[in-house]
Amino acid sequence: MKKYSKLASIIMVLSLVIMTMAGCGNNQAAGSASGGGKAAYTIGICQQLEHPALDEATKGFQAAVEEKLGKDNVKFDLQNAQGEAANCSTIAAGFVASKVDLIMANATASLQACSSATADIPIVATSVTDYATALDISDWTGSTGKNVTGTSDLAPLEQQAAMIKELVPDVKKVGILYCSNEPNSIYQVNKVKEELGKMSVECEGYSAADSNEIQAVVSNAVKKCDVLYVPTDNTMANNTEIINNVAGPAKVPVFTGEEGPCRSCGIATLSISYYDIGYRAGEMAAEILKDGKEPKDMPIETAKEFRKLYNPTIAQALKITIPEDYTALEE
């Protein structure tokens, strides 16, 4: 009995020592999280689809956030909706359920889904053309007045319209290719129509509900128009090969809203840097998380620089002379 009692005492002492050590370890971990360094921020990124422009915007965003908050102090949950609005909603709901610190919405459908999912978690968007249209805000003042801010990918549409007239002086009718399910594209169609109308150029929109309709829509447009214009439309940008396969043989020049589609099917564009607008959105996210700024009070920002770019292969094929102030796209 004495041996058993002695053994039991030793076991109890060892147990107490182990528990004490464990307690000290837990206290040390808690101290390092709260006192020794700030806990990591978690940012959910909802990207509408895989596309060079949107990919660059995401890269710019992540680079800015890591620079401003510290690479080891932020975690990204990057999810791609593969071009499906329903996926955007599912991703947004997941971010809300996991209580991320901030959401980055890349492109219009992502913004709409995230905005519908939460009125509390800060949202910083990018690659959105017109926030008033995307969020159905009628009394636009420059900021959203809600938990949303960000950067726009809108290049000056009046200058894009002027570019068409500059390179194709005899243009009579322009067909605008766009997806009817993208509200920001509809905004651009109306704006470009207005600008071309000032130059006495007829303009008509040709819409496709999805990628399956694009070939038929473009085939119809090239029969009636001598120039085509593709705004910053994600569906069209993701199917430029189809556009080129129809417009190219028909010898109809295509002007685009940004650099990506111009490389595939366009003759020229007045383009922005998607990396730059993504980077600025990342800086805005850091200002919200680190400095306590309110998204509702932060004005939507646009690109500061624009470049006149042209596709030398298509320009040569169409025998169109490009002015010297344009820069050739590298192949």
mmCIF file of C-alpha atoms in Angstrom:
data_model
loop_
_atom_site.group_PDB
_atom_site.id
_atom_site.type_symbol
_atom_site.label_atom_id
_atom_site.label_comp_id
_atom_site.label_asym_id
_atom_site.label_seq_id
_atom_site.Cartn_x
_atom_site.Cartn_y
_atom_site.Cartn_z
ATOM 1 C CA MET A 1 0.000 0.000 0.000
ATOM 2 C CA LYS A 2 2.861 2.373 0.892
ATOM 3 C CA LYS A 3 4.533 1.704 -2.456
ATOM 4 C CA TYR A 4 1.236 2.353 -4.253
ATOM 5 C CA SER A 5 0.653 5.549 -2.284
ATOM 6 C CA LYS A 6 4.142 6.783 -3.051
ATOM 7 C CA LEU A 7 3.706 6.015 -6.747
ATOM 8 C CA ALA A 8 0.369 7.833 -6.802
ATOM 9 C CA SER A 9 1.954 10.886 -5.215
ATOM 10 C CA ILE A 10 4.688 10.944 -7.843
ATOM 11 C CA ILE A 11 2.109 10.716 -10.653
ATOM 12 C CA MET A 12 0.094 13.600 -9.143
ATOM 13 C CA VAL A 13 3.187 15.780 -8.853
ATOM 14 C CA LEU A 14 4.165 15.066 -12.460
ATOM 15 C CA SER A 15 0.628 15.850 -13.610
ATOM 16 C CA LEU A 16 0.684 19.192 -11.822
ATOM 17 C CA VAL A 17 4.039 20.046 -13.394
ATOM 18 C CA ILE A 18 2.761 19.196 -16.877
ATOM 19 C CA MET A 19 -0.428 21.237 -16.371
ATOM 20 C CA THR A 20 1.578 24.210 -15.109
ATOM 21 C CA MET A 21 3.890 24.074 -18.108
ATOM 22 C CA ALA A 22 0.924 23.849 -20.469
ATOM 23 C CA GLY A 23 -0.671 26.843 -18.774
ATOM 24 C CA CYS A 24 2.492 28.866 -19.150
ATOM 25 C CA GLY A 25 2.662 27.921 -22.805
ATOM 26 C CA ASN A 26 -0.903 29.050 -23.408
ATOM 27 C CA ASN A 27 -0.308 32.359 -21.653
ATOM 28 C CA GLN A 28 2.804 32.968 -23.729
ATOM 29 C CA ALA A 29 0.928 32.300 -26.981
ATOM 30 C CA ALA A 30 -1.867 34.653 -25.959
ATOM 31 C CA GLY A 31 0.659 37.319 -25.085
ATOM 32 C CA SER A 32 2.370 37.095 -28.471
ATOM 33 C CA ALA A 33 -0.960 37.448 -30.282
ATOM 34 C CA SER A 34 -2.297 40.427 -28.361
ATOM 35 C CA GLY A 35 0.718 42.193 -26.920
ATOM 36 C CA GLY A 36 3.694 41.068 -28.988
ATOM 37 C CA GLY A 37 2.134 41.588 -32.410
ATOM 38 C CA LYS A 38 -1.223 42.244 -34.087
ATOM 39 C CA ALA A 39 -3.242 39.229 -35.196
ATOM 40 C CA ALA A 40 -3.294 38.668 -38.947
ATOM 41 C CA TYR A 41 -6.036 40.276 -41.021
ATOM 42 C CA THR A 42 -8.044 37.973 -43.223
ATOM 43 C CA ILE A 43 -9.146 39.383 -46.571
ATOM 44 C CA GLY A 44 -11.526 37.505 -48.827
ATOM 45 C CA ILE A 45 -11.037 38.111 -52.556
ATOM 46 C CA CYS A 46 -13.919 37.341 -54.897
ATOM 47 C CA GLN A 47 -12.672 37.502 -58.503
ATOM 48 C CA GLN A 48 -15.376 37.212 -61.124
ATOM 49 C CA LEU A 49 -13.360 35.098 -63.558
ATOM 50 C CA GLU A 50 -9.856 34.260 -64.677
ATOM 51 C CA HIS A 51 -8.793 36.955 -67.120
ATOM 52 C CA PRO A 52 -5.455 38.760 -67.635
ATOM 53 C CA ALA A 53 -6.832 42.185 -66.640
ATOM 54 C CA LEU A 54 -8.600 40.923 -63.521
ATOM 55 C CA ASP A 55 -5.600 38.775 -62.602
ATOM 56 C CA GLU A 56 -3.377 41.861 -62.757
ATOM 57 C CA ALA A 57 -5.793 43.829 -60.574
ATOM 58 C CA THR A 58 -5.706 41.082 -57.943
ATOM 59 C CA LYS A 59 -1.900 40.975 -58.029
ATOM 60 C CA GLY A 60 -1.719 44.739 -57.584
ATOM 61 C CA PHE A 61 -4.176 44.611 -54.692
ATOM 62 C CA GLN A 62 -2.265 41.901 -52.849
ATOM 63 C CA ALA A 63 1.068 43.659 -53.391
ATOM 64 C CA ALA A 64 -0.204 46.926 -51.914
ATOM 65 C CA VAL A 65 -1.851 45.260 -48.903
ATOM 66 C CA GLU A 66 1.295 43.272 -48.095
ATOM 67 C CA GLU A 67 3.420 46.388 -48.429
ATOM 68 C CA LYS A 68 1.187 48.503 -46.193
ATOM 69 C CA LEU A 69 0.207 45.925 -43.570
ATOM 70 C CA GLY A 70 3.181 43.562 -43.673
ATOM 71 C CA LYS A 71 3.300 40.288 -45.598
ATOM 72 C CA ASP A 72 3.158 38.192 -42.422
ATOM 73 C CA ASN A 73 0.242 40.156 -41.049
ATOM 74 C CA VAL A 74 -2.385 39.394 -43.685
ATOM 75 C CA LYS A 75 -4.002 36.270 -45.078
ATOM 76 C CA PHE A 76 -5.828 36.193 -48.418
ATOM 77 C CA ASP A 77 -8.684 33.843 -49.233
ATOM 78 C CA LEU A 78 -8.689 34.141 -53.028
ATOM 79 C CA GLN A 79 -11.658 32.536 -54.762
ATOM 80 C CA ASN A 80 -12.625 32.637 -58.433
ATOM 81 C CA ALA A 81 -16.269 32.560 -59.514
ATOM 82 C CA GLN A 82 -15.448 31.300 -63.028
ATOM 83 C CA GLY A 83 -17.751 33.894 -64.558
ATOM 84 C CA GLU A 84 -20.885 32.689 -62.756
ATOM 85 C CA ALA A 85 -22.944 35.191 -60.767
ATOM 86 C CA ALA A 86 -24.308 32.375 -58.580
ATOM 87 C CA ASN A 87 -20.743 31.450 -57.639
ATOM 88 C CA CYS A 88 -20.070 35.068 -56.663
ATOM 89 C CA SER A 89 -23.016 34.917 -54.255
ATOM 90 C CA THR A 90 -21.819 31.634 -52.757
ATOM 91 C CA ILE A 91 -18.306 32.990 -52.273
ATOM 92 C CA ALA A 92 -19.608 36.202 -50.701
ATOM 93 C CA ALA A 93 -21.818 34.262 -48.286
ATOM 94 C CA GLY A 94 -18.807 32.167 -47.286
ATOM 95 C CA PHE A 95 -16.757 35.261 -46.530
ATOM 96 C CA VAL A 96 -19.534 36.636 -44.342
ATOM 97 C CA ALA A 97 -19.906 33.327 -42.496
ATOM 98 C CA SER A 98 -16.176 33.146 -41.801
ATOM 99 C CA LYS A 99 -16.186 36.786 -40.638
ATOM 100 C CA VAL A 100 -13.316 38.050 -42.775
ATOM 101 C CA ASP A 101 -11.985 41.488 -41.908
ATOM 102 C CA LEU A 102 -12.471 42.892 -45.420
ATOM 103 C CA ILE A 103 -13.692 41.758 -48.823
ATOM 104 C CA MET A 104 -12.105 42.664 -52.139
ATOM 105 C CA ALA A 105 -14.575 42.361 -55.011
ATOM 106 C CA ASN A 106 -12.925 42.134 -58.426
ATOM 107 C CA ALA A 107 -15.387 43.123 -61.211
ATOM 108 C CA THR A 108 -19.030 44.108 -61.199
ATOM 109 C CA ALA A 109 -20.832 40.808 -60.529
ATOM 110 C CA SER A 110 -18.503 40.182 -57.597
ATOM 111 C CA LEU A 111 -19.235 43.625 -56.171
ATOM 112 C CA GLN A 112 -22.992 43.179 -56.512
ATOM 113 C CA ALA A 113 -22.911 39.787 -54.796
ATOM 114 C CA CYS A 114 -20.680 40.973 -51.946
ATOM 115 C CA SER A 115 -22.699 44.149 -51.415
ATOM 116 C CA SER A 116 -25.888 42.080 -51.199
ATOM 117 C CA ALA A 117 -24.255 39.672 -48.749
ATOM 118 C CA THR A 118 -23.155 42.208 -46.126
ATOM 119 C CA ALA A 119 -23.732 45.790 -45.052
ATOM 120 C CA ASP A 120 -21.149 45.567 -42.279
ATOM 121 C CA ILE A 121 -17.901 44.061 -43.567
ATOM 122 C CA PRO A 122 -15.859 46.666 -45.495
ATOM 123 C CA ILE A 123 -15.770 46.033 -49.247
ATOM 124 C CA VAL A 124 -13.115 47.414 -51.560
ATOM 125 C CA ALA A 125 -13.800 46.765 -55.234
ATOM 126 C CA THR A 126 -11.784 47.153 -58.411
ATOM 127 C CA SER A 127 -12.271 46.598 -62.156
ATOM 128 C CA VAL A 128 -15.764 48.099 -61.855
ATOM 129 C CA THR A 129 -16.674 50.628 -64.531
ATOM 130 C CA ASP A 130 -19.478 52.614 -62.897
ATOM 131 C CA TYR A 131 -20.359 52.130 -59.224
ATOM 132 C CA ALA A 132 -23.625 54.060 -59.449
ATOM 133 C CA THR A 133 -24.875 51.622 -62.081
ATOM 134 C CA ALA A 134 -23.498 48.534 -60.356
ATOM 135 C CA LEU A 135 -25.037 49.430 -56.980
ATOM 136 C CA ASP A 136 -28.171 51.112 -58.335
ATOM 137 C CA ILE A 137 -27.391 54.483 -56.734
ATOM 138 C CA SER A 138 -29.464 57.276 -58.286
ATOM 139 C CA ASP A 139 -28.091 60.271 -56.367
ATOM 140 C CA TRP A 140 -24.415 59.703 -57.094
ATOM 141 C CA THR A 141 -22.026 62.011 -55.234
ATOM 142 C CA GLY A 142 -18.691 60.324 -55.862
ATOM 143 C CA SER A 143 -18.778 57.923 -52.909
ATOM 144 C CA THR A 144 -21.240 55.103 -52.229
ATOM 145 C CA GLY A 145 -22.466 56.133 -48.766
ATOM 146 C CA LYS A 146 -22.306 52.498 -47.678
ATOM 147 C CA ASN A 147 -19.666 49.897 -46.757
ATOM 148 C CA VAL A 148 -18.199 49.992 -50.281
ATOM 149 C CA THR A 149 -15.366 51.889 -51.928
ATOM 150 C CA GLY A 150 -12.751 51.087 -54.572
ATOM 151 C CA THR A 151 -11.329 51.898 -57.969
ATOM 152 C CA SER A 152 -12.871 52.111 -61.429
ATOM 153 C CA ASP A 153 -11.475 50.750 -64.688
ATOM 154 C CA LEU A 154 -13.255 53.369 -66.771
ATOM 155 C CA ALA A 155 -11.062 55.057 -69.377
ATOM 156 C CA PRO A 156 -12.370 58.352 -70.833
ATOM 157 C CA LEU A 157 -15.051 57.127 -73.237
ATOM 158 C CA GLU A 158 -15.104 60.406 -75.139
ATOM 159 C CA GLN A 159 -11.416 59.867 -75.967
ATOM 160 C CA GLN A 160 -12.074 56.286 -77.015
ATOM 161 C CA ALA A 161 -14.811 57.479 -79.334
ATOM 162 C CA ALA A 162 -12.454 60.135 -80.735
ATOM 163 C CA MET A 163 -9.853 57.418 -81.343
ATOM 164 C CA ILE A 164 -12.265 55.588 -83.635
ATOM 165 C CA LYS A 165 -12.814 58.722 -85.691
ATOM 166 C CA GLU A 166 -9.078 59.457 -85.724
ATOM 167 C CA LEU A 167 -8.019 56.089 -87.157
ATOM 168 C CA VAL A 168 -11.085 55.535 -89.369
ATOM 169 C CA PRO A 169 -12.060 59.065 -90.513
ATOM 170 C CA ASP A 170 -14.735 57.830 -92.928
ATOM 171 C CA VAL A 171 -16.537 55.701 -90.332
ATOM 172 C CA LYS A 172 -20.291 55.779 -90.777
ATOM 173 C CA LYS A 173 -21.635 53.171 -88.365
ATOM 174 C CA VAL A 174 -20.112 51.635 -85.230
ATOM 175 C CA GLY A 175 -21.390 48.433 -83.698
ATOM 176 C CA ILE A 176 -20.813 47.978 -79.964
ATOM 177 C CA LEU A 177 -20.448 44.376 -78.794
ATOM 178 C CA TYR A 178 -21.466 43.723 -75.207
ATOM 179 C CA CYS A 179 -23.044 41.231 -72.824
ATOM 180 C CA SER A 180 -26.595 42.143 -71.852
ATOM 181 C CA ASN A 181 -26.048 40.686 -68.371
ATOM 182 C CA GLU A 182 -23.299 43.155 -67.489
ATOM 183 C CA PRO A 183 -24.784 46.475 -66.272
ATOM 184 C CA ASN A 184 -21.531 48.393 -66.609
ATOM 185 C CA SER A 185 -21.312 47.438 -70.266
ATOM 186 C CA ILE A 186 -24.751 48.908 -70.869
ATOM 187 C CA TYR A 187 -23.540 52.128 -69.237
ATOM 188 C CA GLN A 188 -20.596 52.254 -71.648
ATOM 189 C CA VAL A 189 -22.777 51.527 -74.673
ATOM 190 C CA ASN A 190 -25.001 54.505 -73.886
ATOM 191 C CA LYS A 191 -22.043 56.797 -73.241
ATOM 192 C CA VAL A 192 -20.153 55.845 -76.418
ATOM 193 C CA LYS A 193 -23.341 56.225 -78.461
ATOM 194 C CA GLU A 194 -23.698 59.732 -77.086
ATOM 195 C CA GLU A 195 -20.094 60.662 -77.879
ATOM 196 C CA LEU A 196 -20.173 59.209 -81.404
ATOM 197 C CA GLY A 197 -23.483 60.975 -82.013
ATOM 198 C CA LYS A 198 -21.702 64.287 -81.398
ATOM 199 C CA MET A 199 -19.417 63.336 -84.314
ATOM 200 C CA SER A 200 -22.392 62.457 -86.543
ATOM 201 C CA VAL A 201 -21.476 58.761 -86.429
ATOM 202 C CA GLU A 202 -24.324 56.244 -86.246
ATOM 203 C CA CYS A 203 -23.990 53.695 -83.457
ATOM 204 C CA GLU A 204 -25.842 50.484 -82.583
ATOM 205 C CA GLY A 205 -25.455 48.002 -79.722
ATOM 206 C CA TYR A 206 -25.185 44.273 -80.423
ATOM 207 C CA SER A 207 -25.698 42.208 -77.293
ATOM 208 C CA ALA A 208 -25.111 38.579 -76.372
ATOM 209 C CA ALA A 209 -26.529 36.970 -73.250
ATOM 210 C CA ASP A 210 -23.557 34.619 -72.984
ATOM 211 C CA SER A 211 -20.550 33.309 -74.903
ATOM 212 C CA ASN A 212 -22.684 30.909 -76.952
ATOM 213 C CA GLU A 213 -24.320 33.820 -78.768
ATOM 214 C CA ILE A 214 -21.191 35.835 -79.558
ATOM 215 C CA GLN A 215 -20.355 34.392 -82.972
ATOM 216 C CA ALA A 216 -23.860 34.990 -84.317
ATOM 217 C CA VAL A 217 -23.967 38.508 -82.845
ATOM 218 C CA VAL A 218 -20.586 39.488 -84.333
ATOM 219 C CA SER A 219 -21.523 37.974 -87.712
ATOM 220 C CA ASN A 220 -24.625 40.144 -87.754
ATOM 221 C CA ALA A 221 -22.709 43.261 -86.677
ATOM 222 C CA VAL A 222 -19.993 43.061 -89.356
ATOM 223 C CA LYS A 223 -22.680 42.958 -92.057
ATOM 224 C CA LYS A 224 -24.087 46.300 -90.939
ATOM 225 C CA CYS A 225 -21.139 48.208 -89.450
ATOM 226 C CA ASP A 226 -17.754 49.386 -90.709
ATOM 227 C CA VAL A 227 -16.207 49.514 -87.204
ATOM 228 C CA LEU A 228 -16.779 47.500 -84.019
ATOM 229 C CA TYR A 229 -16.158 48.593 -80.441
ATOM 230 C CA VAL A 230 -15.750 46.295 -77.424
ATOM 231 C CA PRO A 231 -16.068 48.038 -74.026
ATOM 232 C CA THR A 232 -14.590 46.689 -70.788
ATOM 233 C CA ASP A 233 -16.979 43.743 -70.899
ATOM 234 C CA ASN A 234 -15.829 40.536 -69.186
ATOM 235 C CA THR A 235 -17.821 38.169 -71.393
ATOM 236 C CA MET A 236 -16.534 39.703 -74.619
ATOM 237 C CA ALA A 237 -12.992 39.989 -73.248
ATOM 238 C CA ASN A 238 -13.046 36.280 -72.492
ATOM 239 C CA ASN A 239 -14.040 35.424 -76.078
ATOM 240 C CA THR A 240 -11.856 37.661 -78.231
ATOM 241 C CA GLU A 241 -10.763 34.792 -80.443
ATOM 242 C CA ILE A 242 -14.353 34.359 -81.634
ATOM 243 C CA ILE A 243 -14.599 38.088 -82.357
ATOM 244 C CA ASN A 244 -11.321 38.071 -84.279
ATOM 245 C CA ASN A 245 -12.297 35.009 -86.307
ATOM 246 C CA VAL A 246 -15.352 36.889 -87.603
ATOM 247 C CA ALA A 247 -14.184 40.511 -87.780
ATOM 248 C CA GLY A 248 -10.730 39.705 -89.188
ATOM 249 C CA PRO A 249 -11.852 38.030 -92.439
ATOM 250 C CA ALA A 250 -14.557 40.695 -92.834
ATOM 251 C CA LYS A 251 -11.844 43.412 -92.651
ATOM 252 C CA VAL A 252 -13.779 45.289 -89.967
ATOM 253 C CA PRO A 253 -11.517 47.047 -87.414
ATOM 254 C CA VAL A 254 -12.256 46.427 -83.735
ATOM 255 C CA PHE A 255 -11.508 49.033 -81.059
ATOM 256 C CA THR A 256 -11.383 47.848 -77.460
ATOM 257 C CA GLY A 257 -11.860 49.330 -74.002
ATOM 258 C CA GLU A 258 -8.606 47.930 -72.630
ATOM 259 C CA GLU A 259 -5.315 46.302 -73.546
ATOM 260 C CA GLY A 260 -6.161 42.605 -73.111
ATOM 261 C CA PRO A 261 -8.753 42.259 -75.898
ATOM 262 C CA CYS A 262 -6.712 44.568 -78.131
ATOM 263 C CA ARG A 263 -3.920 41.990 -78.187
ATOM 264 C CA SER A 264 -6.312 39.382 -79.544
ATOM 265 C CA CYS A 265 -8.808 41.140 -81.761
ATOM 266 C CA GLY A 266 -8.382 44.914 -81.603
ATOM 267 C CA ILE A 267 -6.604 47.489 -83.677
ATOM 268 C CA ALA A 268 -6.286 50.107 -80.913
ATOM 269 C CA THR A 269 -7.272 51.052 -77.386
ATOM 270 C CA LEU A 270 -6.932 53.799 -74.819
ATOM 271 C CA SER A 271 -5.919 51.576 -71.949
ATOM 272 C CA ILE A 272 -5.323 51.725 -68.223
ATOM 273 C CA SER A 273 -3.100 49.560 -66.032
ATOM 274 C CA TYR A 274 -5.226 47.042 -64.142
ATOM 275 C CA TYR A 275 -2.294 46.346 -61.849
ATOM 276 C CA ASP A 276 -2.261 50.032 -60.889
ATOM 277 C CA ILE A 277 -5.971 50.280 -60.090
ATOM 278 C CA GLY A 278 -5.712 47.029 -58.119
ATOM 279 C CA TYR A 279 -2.716 48.426 -56.243
ATOM 280 C CA ARG A 280 -4.598 51.601 -55.344
ATOM 281 C CA ALA A 281 -7.538 49.481 -54.138
ATOM 282 C CA GLY A 282 -5.068 47.619 -51.911
ATOM 283 C CA GLU A 283 -3.853 50.891 -50.448
ATOM 284 C CA MET A 284 -7.463 51.851 -49.730
ATOM 285 C CA ALA A 285 -8.014 48.506 -47.996
ATOM 286 C CA ALA A 286 -4.996 49.160 -45.765
ATOM 287 C CA GLU A 287 -6.336 52.615 -44.915
ATOM 288 C CA ILE A 288 -9.579 51.009 -43.771
ATOM 289 C CA LEU A 289 -7.994 48.203 -41.737
ATOM 290 C CA LYS A 290 -5.030 50.073 -40.301
ATOM 291 C CA ASP A 291 -6.176 53.694 -40.117
ATOM 292 C CA GLY A 292 -9.866 53.146 -39.466
ATOM 293 C CA LYS A 293 -11.192 54.961 -42.521
ATOM 294 C CA GLU A 294 -14.848 54.419 -43.421
ATOM 295 C CA PRO A 295 -15.565 53.079 -46.945
ATOM 296 C CA LYS A 296 -18.748 55.142 -47.156
ATOM 297 C CA ASP A 297 -16.711 58.340 -46.974
ATOM 298 C CA MET A 298 -13.963 57.300 -49.419
ATOM 299 C CA PRO A 299 -14.513 58.547 -53.008
ATOM 300 C CA ILE A 300 -14.331 56.044 -55.847
ATOM 301 C CA GLU A 301 -11.036 56.582 -57.661
ATOM 302 C CA THR A 302 -10.155 56.235 -61.344
ATOM 303 C CA ALA A 303 -6.900 55.554 -63.158
ATOM 304 C CA LYS A 304 -4.508 58.479 -63.391
ATOM 305 C CA GLU A 305 -2.723 57.466 -66.586
ATOM 306 C CA PHE A 306 -3.900 56.210 -69.976
ATOM 307 C CA ARG A 307 -1.959 54.876 -72.938
ATOM 308 C CA LYS A 308 -2.765 54.884 -76.632
ATOM 309 C CA LEU A 309 -1.897 51.374 -77.789
ATOM 310 C CA TYR A 310 -2.234 49.604 -81.118
ATOM 311 C CA ASN A 311 -1.907 46.111 -82.520
ATOM 312 C CA PRO A 312 0.665 46.287 -85.353
ATOM 313 C CA THR A 313 -0.354 42.953 -86.889
ATOM 314 C CA ILE A 314 -4.005 43.937 -87.262
ATOM 315 C CA ALA A 315 -3.156 47.498 -88.321
ATOM 316 C CA GLN A 316 -0.983 46.127 -91.115
ATOM 317 C CA ALA A 317 -3.617 43.614 -92.191
ATOM 318 C CA LEU A 318 -6.229 46.379 -92.411
ATOM 319 C CA LYS A 319 -3.763 48.840 -93.991
ATOM 320 C CA ILE A 320 -4.545 51.509 -91.404
ATOM 321 C CA THR A 321 -1.836 54.081 -90.676
ATOM 322 C CA ILE A 322 -1.249 54.619 -86.955
ATOM 323 C CA PRO A 323 -0.198 58.083 -85.640
ATOM 324 C CA GLU A 324 3.142 58.430 -83.919
ATOM 325 C CA ASP A 325 1.693 59.046 -80.455
ATOM 326 C CA TYR A 326 0.464 55.434 -80.280
ATOM 327 C CA THR A 327 2.595 52.662 -78.768
ATOM 328 C CA ALA A 328 2.763 49.243 -80.397
ATOM 329 C CA LEU A 329 1.712 46.306 -78.256
ATOM 330 C CA GLU A 330 4.528 43.828 -77.781
ATOM 331 C CA GLU A 331 3.831 40.407 -79.198
#
